[in-house]
Coordinates of C-alpha atoms in Angstrom, one line a residue:
M1114 CA 2.5 -0.2 29.5
I1115 CA 6.1 0.3 27.5
K1116 CA 7.4 -2.6 25.6
N1117 CA 9.9 -2.6 23.8
I1118 CA 9.4 -4.9 20.1
A1119 CA 11.5 -6.3 17.1
H1120 CA 10.1 -5.2 13.7
I1121 CA 10.8 -8.3 11.4
K1122 CA 10.1 -9.0 7.7
F1123 CA 9.4 -12.5 6.9
R1124 CA 7.4 -14.1 3.2
G1125 CA 8.5 -11.7 1.3
S1126 CA 7.0 -8.4 1.5
N1127 CA 5.2 -9.1 5.5
I1128 CA 6.9 -7.0 8.1
G1129 CA 5.4 -7.9 12.0
K1130 CA 6.2 -6.6 15.6
F1131 CA 7.3 -9.1 18.1
E1132 CA 7.3 -10.1 21.9
H1133 CA 11.1 -10.4 22.0
L1134 CA 13.0 -9.8 25.4
H1135 CA 12.7 -13.7 26.1
I1136 CA 15.5 -14.2 23.6
D1137 CA 18.7 -13.8 24.7
N1138 CA 21.7 -11.5 22.8
I1139 CA 19.1 -10.5 19.7
K1140 CA 20.4 -8.2 17.3
I1141 CA 19.7 -6.2 13.8
K1142 CA 20.4 -9.0 11.0
D1143 CA 19.6 -11.4 13.3
A1144 CA 17.3 -14.7 11.3
C1145 CA 14.7 -15.3 13.4
V1146 CA 12.3 -18.5 14.1
I1147 CA 8.7 -16.8 14.8
E1148 CA 5.5 -18.0 14.7
T1149 CA 2.4 -15.8 13.5
D1150 CA -1.4 -16.6 12.7
E1151 CA -0.4 -19.0 9.8
G1152 CA 2.6 -20.4 10.9
I1153 CA 6.4 -21.0 11.8
E1154 CA 8.3 -19.1 9.7
I1155 CA 11.8 -16.9 9.2
G1156 CA 11.6 -13.6 9.3
H1157 CA 14.7 -11.7 10.0
V1158 CA 15.2 -8.0 12.8
L1159 CA 15.1 -5.0 10.9
N1160 CA 14.5 -2.4 13.9
F1161 CA 13.8 -2.7 17.4
E1162 CA 10.5 0.1 18.6
D1163 CA 9.8 1.1 22.0
I1164 CA 5.8 1.7 22.0
D1165 CA 2.7 2.1 24.1
I1166 CA 0.7 -1.2 24.2
D1167 CA -2.4 0.0 25.1
L1168 CA -2.3 2.6 23.2
L1169 CA -1.3 0.6 19.9
E1170 CA -4.5 -1.7 21.3
E1171 CA -6.6 1.7 21.6
E1172 CA -5.8 2.2 17.3
N1173 CA -6.3 -1.4 16.4
N1174 CA -10.3 -0.8 18.1
D1175 CA -10.5 2.3 16.3
N1176 CA -9.2 1.4 13.0
T1177 CA -12.0 -1.4 13.1
D1178 CA -14.8 0.8 13.8
A1179 CA -13.5 3.3 11.4
S1180 CA -12.9 1.2 8.3
S1181 CA -16.8 1.0 7.2
D1182 CA -16.4 4.8 7.5
N1183 CA -13.6 5.9 5.5
N1184 CA -15.2 3.3 3.0
E1185 CA -18.2 5.5 2.5
E1186 CA -15.7 8.9 2.4
I1187 CA -13.8 7.5 0.2
Q1188 CA -16.7 7.5 -2.1
E1189 CA -17.8 10.7 -1.6
D1190 CA -14.9 12.2 -2.9
N1191 CA -14.4 10.5 -5.1
D1192 CA -18.5 12.1 -5.5
N1193 CA -17.1 15.0 -5.8
I1194 CA -14.8 15.5 -8.2
N1195 CA -16.1 16.3 -11.6
E1196 CA -17.5 13.3 -14.0
E1197 CA -16.0 15.2 -17.1
E1198 CA -12.2 15.5 -15.8
I1199 CA -12.8 11.5 -15.6
S1200 CA -11.8 9.0 -18.3
E1201 CA -13.9 6.0 -18.7
E1202 CA -10.4 3.8 -18.4
L1203 CA -10.4 6.0 -15.4
K1204 CA -13.1 5.2 -14.0
D1205 CA -13.3 1.7 -14.9
I1206 CA -8.7 1.6 -12.9
A1207 CA -10.8 3.6 -9.7
A1208 CA -13.9 1.0 -9.6
A1209 CA -11.4 -1.7 -9.2
E1210 CA -9.0 -0.3 -6.7
E1211 CA -12.3 0.2 -4.4
N1212 CA -13.8 -3.0 -5.3
N1213 CA -11.9 -5.8 -6.1
N1214 CA -9.0 -5.4 -4.3
I1215 CA -8.1 -7.8 -1.8
K1216 CA -8.3 -7.5 1.7
P1217 CA -5.0 -8.9 3.9
K1218 CA -5.5 -9.6 7.2
N1219 CA -5.1 -6.9 9.6
N1220 CA -2.6 -7.9 11.3
K1221 CA -0.7 -3.9 11.8
N1222 CA -0.5 -3.9 15.4
K1223 CA -0.5 -7.7 16.6
I1224 CA 2.4 -8.7 18.4
F1225 CA 3.6 -11.8 17.5
N1226 CA 6.5 -14.2 19.4
I1227 CA 9.7 -14.8 18.6
I1228 CA 10.1 -18.6 19.2
R1229 CA 14.3 -19.1 18.5
I1230 CA 17.2 -17.1 16.7
A1231 CA 17.3 -19.5 13.9
D1232 CA 20.7 -22.0 14.2
E1233 CA 21.8 -23.8 11.5
K1234 CA 19.5 -26.1 11.5
D1235 CA 17.0 -24.2 11.1
L1236 CA 18.3 -21.8 8.0
E1237 CA 19.5 -25.7 5.7
Q1238 CA 15.7 -26.8 6.5
Y1239 CA 15.0 -22.8 5.2
K1240 CA 16.7 -23.4 2.2
V1241 CA 16.3 -26.5 1.1
N1242 CA 11.9 -25.2 1.7
M1243 CA 12.6 -22.4 -1.0
E1244 CA 13.8 -24.8 -3.4
D1245 CA 11.0 -27.5 -2.6
A1246 CA 8.9 -24.5 -2.9
S1247 CA 10.3 -23.5 -6.2
E1248 CA 9.1 -27.2 -7.7
A1249 CA 6.3 -27.2 -5.8
F1250 CA 5.3 -23.9 -8.2
K1251 CA 6.0 -26.4 -11.2
I1252 CA 4.0 -28.8 -10.3
C1253 CA 0.9 -26.9 -8.9
K1254 CA 1.2 -24.6 -12.2
E1255 CA 0.3 -28.6 -14.3
K1256 CA -2.1 -29.9 -12.1
V1257 CA -4.0 -26.2 -12.7
N1258 CA -3.9 -27.1 -16.2
N1259 CA -5.4 -30.5 -15.8
H1260 CA -7.9 -28.9 -14.3
N1261 CA -8.7 -26.7 -16.9
L1262 CA -8.5 -23.9 -14.3
D1263 CA -8.7 -19.4 -15.1
L1264 CA -5.7 -18.2 -12.4
K1265 CA -2.5 -17.0 -12.5
L1266 CA 0.1 -18.9 -10.1
I1267 CA 2.4 -16.0 -8.5
S1268 CA 4.1 -17.8 -5.6
S1269 CA 4.3 -21.0 -4.2
Y1270 CA 5.8 -21.4 0.1
Y1271 CA 6.4 -23.9 2.4
F1272 CA 6.7 -22.5 6.1
L1273 CA 9.0 -24.0 8.5
D1274 CA 8.0 -27.2 9.9
R1275 CA 6.3 -27.3 6.3
A1276 CA 2.6 -28.0 7.8
K1277 CA 1.4 -26.4 5.4
L1278 CA 2.2 -25.3 1.5
L1279 CA 0.8 -21.7 0.6
F1280 CA 0.1 -21.4 -3.3
E1281 CA -1.5 -17.2 -3.8
F1282 CA -2.8 -16.4 -7.2
I1283 CA -4.6 -14.1 -9.2
A1284 CA -8.0 -14.3 -11.0
E1285 CA -11.1 -12.1 -12.4
E1286 CA -13.8 -14.0 -11.3
R1287 CA -14.3 -16.4 -7.7
I1288 CA -12.4 -19.9 -8.8
D1289 CA -14.3 -23.0 -6.9
F1290 CA -10.5 -24.9 -6.9
R1291 CA -11.6 -27.6 -4.5
E1292 CA -10.7 -30.7 -6.5
L1293 CA -7.3 -28.7 -7.0
V1294 CA -6.6 -28.7 -3.7
K1295 CA -7.4 -32.1 -3.3
D1296 CA -5.0 -32.8 -5.7
L1297 CA -2.3 -30.9 -4.5
A1298 CA -2.6 -32.6 -1.0
A1299 CA -3.0 -36.3 -2.4
H1300 CA 0.4 -35.5 -3.9
F1301 CA 2.9 -33.3 -1.4
K1302 CA 1.3 -35.0 1.9
T1303 CA 0.5 -32.0 4.1
R1304 CA -1.8 -29.1 4.0
I1305 CA -2.5 -26.6 0.8
E1306 CA -4.0 -23.8 1.2
L1307 CA -4.6 -22.0 -2.5
R1308 CA -4.5 -18.1 -1.3
Q1309 CA -6.1 -15.4 -4.1
I1310 CA -3.9 -11.8 -3.4
G1311 CA -4.8 -8.5 -6.0
V1312 CA -3.0 -7.0 -8.6
R1313 CA -0.8 -5.5 -6.4
D1314 CA 0.7 -8.1 -4.5
E1315 CA 1.5 -9.1 -8.1
A1316 CA 3.4 -6.5 -9.4
R1317 CA 4.8 -6.1 -5.8
S1318 CA 6.5 -10.0 -6.6
I1319 CA 7.7 -9.7 -10.1
G1320 CA 8.9 -5.9 -9.0
G1321 CA 10.6 -3.7 -11.6
C1322 CA 10.4 0.8 -12.6
G1323 CA 7.7 3.1 -12.5
I1324 CA 7.4 5.8 -14.7
C1325 CA 9.3 7.7 -11.7
G1326 CA 12.3 5.1 -13.2
R1327 CA 12.8 4.7 -10.0
E1328 CA 12.0 1.3 -8.3
L1329 CA 8.5 0.5 -8.0
C1330 CA 7.4 1.3 -4.4
C1331 CA 5.2 -1.3 -3.8
K1332 CA 8.6 -3.4 -3.9
V1333 CA 10.8 -0.7 -2.3
I1334 CA 8.3 0.4 1.4
K1335 CA 6.9 -2.6 2.5
G1336 CA 3.4 -3.6 4.7
K1337 CA -0.1 -3.1 3.8
F1338 CA -1.4 -1.8 1.1
E1339 CA -3.5 2.0 1.2
T1340 CA -6.6 2.3 -0.5
I1341 CA -5.8 5.2 -3.0
T1342 CA -8.3 7.4 -4.7
I1343 CA -8.2 9.4 -7.5
K1344 CA -8.8 12.8 -4.7
M1345 CA -5.3 11.9 -4.5
A1346 CA -4.0 12.7 -7.7
K1347 CA -6.7 15.9 -8.4
E1348 CA -5.2 17.1 -4.8
Q1349 CA -1.5 16.9 -6.0
G1350 CA -2.1 19.1 -8.9
I1351 CA -1.3 15.6 -11.7
L1352 CA -3.1 15.3 -15.1
L1353 CA -6.3 12.9 -14.7
N1354 CA -4.5 11.0 -17.1
T1355 CA -5.0 6.7 -16.6
M1356 CA -0.5 6.0 -18.7
K1357 CA 0.5 8.8 -15.6
I1358 CA -2.1 7.9 -12.7
S1359 CA -1.6 4.2 -13.0
G1360 CA 1.3 1.9 -12.6
Q1361 CA 2.9 -1.4 -13.9
C1362 CA 0.1 -3.4 -11.7
G1363 CA -2.8 -1.0 -13.7
R1364 CA -3.8 0.6 -10.7
L1365 CA -3.5 3.9 -9.0
M1366 CA -0.1 4.7 -8.1
C1367 CA 0.5 3.8 -4.5
C1368 CA 3.1 7.1 -4.5
L1369 CA 0.0 9.2 -4.6
A1370 CA -0.7 7.9 -1.4
H1371 CA 2.6 7.8 -0.3
E1372 CA 2.6 12.2 -1.0
Y1373 CA -1.1 13.0 0.1
K1374 CA -1.0 13.8 3.2
A1375 CA 1.9 16.1 2.8
Y1376 CA 0.3 18.1 0.3
C1377 CA -2.8 18.2 2.0
S1378 CA -0.6 19.8 5.1
L1379 CA 1.2 22.4 2.0
K1380 CA -2.4 22.8 1.0
K1381 CA -3.5 23.6 4.7
D1382 CA -2.5 26.9 5.0
L1383 CA -3.0 28.4 1.1
P1384 CA -5.3 30.2 -0.1
K1385 CA -7.9 28.0 -2.5
V1386 CA -8.6 27.7 -6.6
G1387 CA -10.8 30.1 -8.1
T1388 CA -10.4 32.6 -4.9
K1389 CA -10.5 36.5 -5.8
L1390 CA -8.0 39.4 -5.6
V1391 CA -6.4 42.4 -6.1
F1392 CA -3.5 42.4 -7.9
N1393 CA -2.0 46.1 -8.4
S1394 CA -6.1 47.2 -8.3
V1395 CA -6.4 45.0 -11.3
P1396 CA -9.5 42.3 -9.5
A1397 CA -8.3 38.3 -10.2
V1398 CA -8.3 34.5 -9.8
I1399 CA -6.0 31.8 -8.1
K1400 CA -7.1 29.6 -11.5
D1401 CA -4.1 26.7 -9.6
L1402 CA -2.0 26.8 -7.0
N1403 CA 2.2 24.7 -6.1
P1404 CA 2.4 24.7 -2.7
L1405 CA 5.5 22.9 -2.8
N1406 CA 7.5 26.2 -4.0
K1407 CA 4.1 28.7 -2.7
K1408 CA 3.5 30.4 -5.5
L1409 CA -0.2 30.8 -7.5
L1410 CA -0.7 31.2 -10.7
I1411 CA -3.8 34.3 -11.4
E1412 CA -5.2 35.3 -13.9
T1413 CA -6.1 38.9 -13.6
E1414 CA -10.2 40.4 -15.3
D1415 CA -8.0 41.6 -18.7
K1416 CA -6.9 37.6 -19.3
R1417 CA -3.6 37.9 -18.3
L1418 CA -1.8 34.9 -16.5
I1419 CA 0.4 35.9 -14.2
Y1420 CA 2.9 34.0 -11.6
I1421 CA 2.6 35.1 -7.9
N1422 CA 4.2 34.3 -4.4
V1423 CA 1.8 33.5 -1.3
S1424 CA 3.9 35.6 0.3
D1425 CA 3.2 38.7 -1.4
L1426 CA -0.8 38.3 -0.8
V1427 CA -1.8 40.7 1.9
T1428 CA -5.1 40.8 3.6
N1429 CA -7.0 44.0 4.3
E1430 CA -9.5 45.3 7.1
E1431 CA -12.7 44.2 4.1
G1432 CA -11.0 40.8 3.9
F1433 CA -10.5 41.1 0.8
L1434 CA -6.9 39.4 -0.9
I1435 CA -4.8 41.9 -1.9
A1436 CA -0.9 41.8 -4.1
N1437 CA 0.4 45.1 -4.7
I1438 CA 3.7 43.3 -6.2
K1439 CA 5.6 43.9 -10.1
A1440 CA 5.2 40.5 -11.7
E1441 CA 7.2 38.3 -12.9

């Protein structure tokens, strides 16, 4: 069954799918009162999309079944990387990425409900909540210090109906914050939730520029974080240098995942590094390849390094690659 749904951005970088057919004259950029798993919130419409509900449910089931298989595949990919090429620091970053990243709730394919278009009263309440949440952040920070808890407070958020006050934090280890929650509940007279998040969420919250000079991918490209592996950097021909492939958060850069599938697709029909060929009647081997411009770096038997185009390669009757061209 095909249904038109609205993509709505809410609470920072969260984006969800929402029913809207019961709402009249809803438009892109409209502020809406929405109902999520966690409470009543304000969100803004990004766009609309026709989706197949049956396929969405199948995809959701497949994602659940494949999660454990995916973890095994990631481990196998990392095991295939030459240990000598990876520094101890980079191994630590990869281990932190795989084991210590806080996983968000998997609501990617769930369809939520829009309660109504936000009116002036809702928007005024939202503004008051933002101001009160900012003050609550300062109070919570003082109480964290009073309880001598080793955690770093990142953000605070009042839900629209003020039924819950959410604090997000990062910490190196598990924290027993039960006494802190009691103290905060007694002060604010509402339900308190303290949620541990990962360092990637912190970087998204703070923002900044990457080594490319552009705004951080996690800030620009919203939604659920993807798992990043060292294999992604290897597949793109990037030097396994800690400074080059780790981001502001100290984890492997998000852009490695964004570009990985494109590189795999481009390299699909290219010969692999190490493949032998004959170049102008001289035996040679492929040392490197650039999938973007379709060029190969080959090393001849007499130790010459030469760039050739992939289109210059032909396969003879015996199945050997041959390139009879003038070197660049």
